[in-house]
XYZ file of C-alpha atoms in Angstrom:
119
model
C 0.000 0.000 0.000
C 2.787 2.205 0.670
C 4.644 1.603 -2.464
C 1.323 2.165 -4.828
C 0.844 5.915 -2.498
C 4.446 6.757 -3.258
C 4.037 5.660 -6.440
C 0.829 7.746 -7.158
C 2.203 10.661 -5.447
C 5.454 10.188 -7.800
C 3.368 9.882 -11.012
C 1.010 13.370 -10.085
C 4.521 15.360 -9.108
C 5.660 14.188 -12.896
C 2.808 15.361 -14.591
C 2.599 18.883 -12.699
C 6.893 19.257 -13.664
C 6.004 18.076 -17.482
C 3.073 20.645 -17.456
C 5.291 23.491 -16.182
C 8.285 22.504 -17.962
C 5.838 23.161 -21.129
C 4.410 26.419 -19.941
C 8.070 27.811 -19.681
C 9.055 26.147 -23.344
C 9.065 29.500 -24.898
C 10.871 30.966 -21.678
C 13.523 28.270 -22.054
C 14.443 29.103 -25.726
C 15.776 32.357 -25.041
C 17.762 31.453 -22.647
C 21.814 31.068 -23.531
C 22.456 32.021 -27.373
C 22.370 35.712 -28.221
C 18.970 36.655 -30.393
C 17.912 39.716 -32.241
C 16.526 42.025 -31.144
C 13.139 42.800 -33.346
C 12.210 46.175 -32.154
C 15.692 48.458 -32.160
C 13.589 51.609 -32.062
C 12.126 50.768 -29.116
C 12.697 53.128 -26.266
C 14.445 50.794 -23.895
C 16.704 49.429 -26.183
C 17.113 52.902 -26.900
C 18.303 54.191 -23.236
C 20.266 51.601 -23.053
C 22.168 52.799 -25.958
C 22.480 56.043 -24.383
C 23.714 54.743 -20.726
C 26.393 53.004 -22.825
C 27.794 56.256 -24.267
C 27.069 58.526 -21.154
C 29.279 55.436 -19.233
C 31.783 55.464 -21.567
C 32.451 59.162 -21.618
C 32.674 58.999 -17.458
C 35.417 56.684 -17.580
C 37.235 57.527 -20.782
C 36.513 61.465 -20.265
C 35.158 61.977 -23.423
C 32.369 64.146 -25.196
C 30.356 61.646 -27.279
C 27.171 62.364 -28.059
C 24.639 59.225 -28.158
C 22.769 59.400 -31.393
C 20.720 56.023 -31.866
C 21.063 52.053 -31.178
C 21.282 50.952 -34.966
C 21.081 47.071 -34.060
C 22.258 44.613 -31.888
C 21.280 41.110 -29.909
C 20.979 39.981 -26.424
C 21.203 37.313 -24.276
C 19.439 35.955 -21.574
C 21.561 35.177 -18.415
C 21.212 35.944 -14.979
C 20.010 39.383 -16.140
C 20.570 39.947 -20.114
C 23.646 40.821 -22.072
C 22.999 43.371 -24.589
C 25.468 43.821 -27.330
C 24.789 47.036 -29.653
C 25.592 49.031 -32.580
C 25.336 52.416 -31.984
C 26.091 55.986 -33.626
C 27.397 59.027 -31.655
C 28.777 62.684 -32.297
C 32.519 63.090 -32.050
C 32.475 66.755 -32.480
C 30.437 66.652 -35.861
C 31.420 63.432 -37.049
C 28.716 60.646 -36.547
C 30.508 57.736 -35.710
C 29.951 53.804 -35.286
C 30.350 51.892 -31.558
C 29.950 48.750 -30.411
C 28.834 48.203 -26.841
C 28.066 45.403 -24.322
C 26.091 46.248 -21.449
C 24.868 44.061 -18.895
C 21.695 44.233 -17.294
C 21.706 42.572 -14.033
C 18.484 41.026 -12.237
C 17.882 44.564 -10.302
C 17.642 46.110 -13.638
C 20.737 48.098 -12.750
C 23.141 49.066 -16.553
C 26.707 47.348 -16.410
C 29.240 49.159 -19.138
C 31.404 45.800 -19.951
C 32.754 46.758 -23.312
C 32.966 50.114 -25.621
C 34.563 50.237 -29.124
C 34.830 52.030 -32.242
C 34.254 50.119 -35.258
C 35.339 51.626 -38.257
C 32.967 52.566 -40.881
């Protein structure tokens, strides 16, 4: 009698985990490999963009001016790894950067990386 509970009990906690592990399915896939991002113009994406240049000129004492995220990916960690294109004044020559920022799980901006690509 003890065996068939346990084994009951065993079977109904498999189904709920298969049920939930097929709820998150969609969840799951984003997780690891970098993927497009779909919407560049959208105003997050955007500001994030813009912390990446505003960081950059705090630590390399510089006077670029952000101008827009032109594409880029991210990745889903613990927080998400955004790696972008973006164009900025130097003076009054639009240049091309390449950023990665990380987004930790408070939603606080990490500057990791900041470099010119040539054009």
């Amino acid at each position: 009698m003890a065996r068939s509970l346990f084994f009951m009990a065993s079977l109904l906690l498999f189904v709920v985990s298969m049920s939930s592990i097929t709820a998150t399915r969609a969840q799951l896939d984003l997780v690891g490999g970098y993927k497009p991002i779909k919407d560049i113009a959208d105003p997050y994406i955007q500001s994030i963009g813009e912390f990446a240049v505003n960081e950059h000129n705090k630590q390399a004492k510089t006077e670029l001016k952000f101008q827009k995220v032109i594409s880029g990916k991210f990745q889903i960690v613990a927080g998400t790894n955004y790696h972008l294109r973006l164009t900025a004044l130097e003076g009054t020559v639009s240049r091309t950067y390449g950023t990665l920022v990380f987004t930790d799980l408070k939603k606080e901006n990490h500057l990791i990386l900041f470099y010119g690509i040539t054009n």
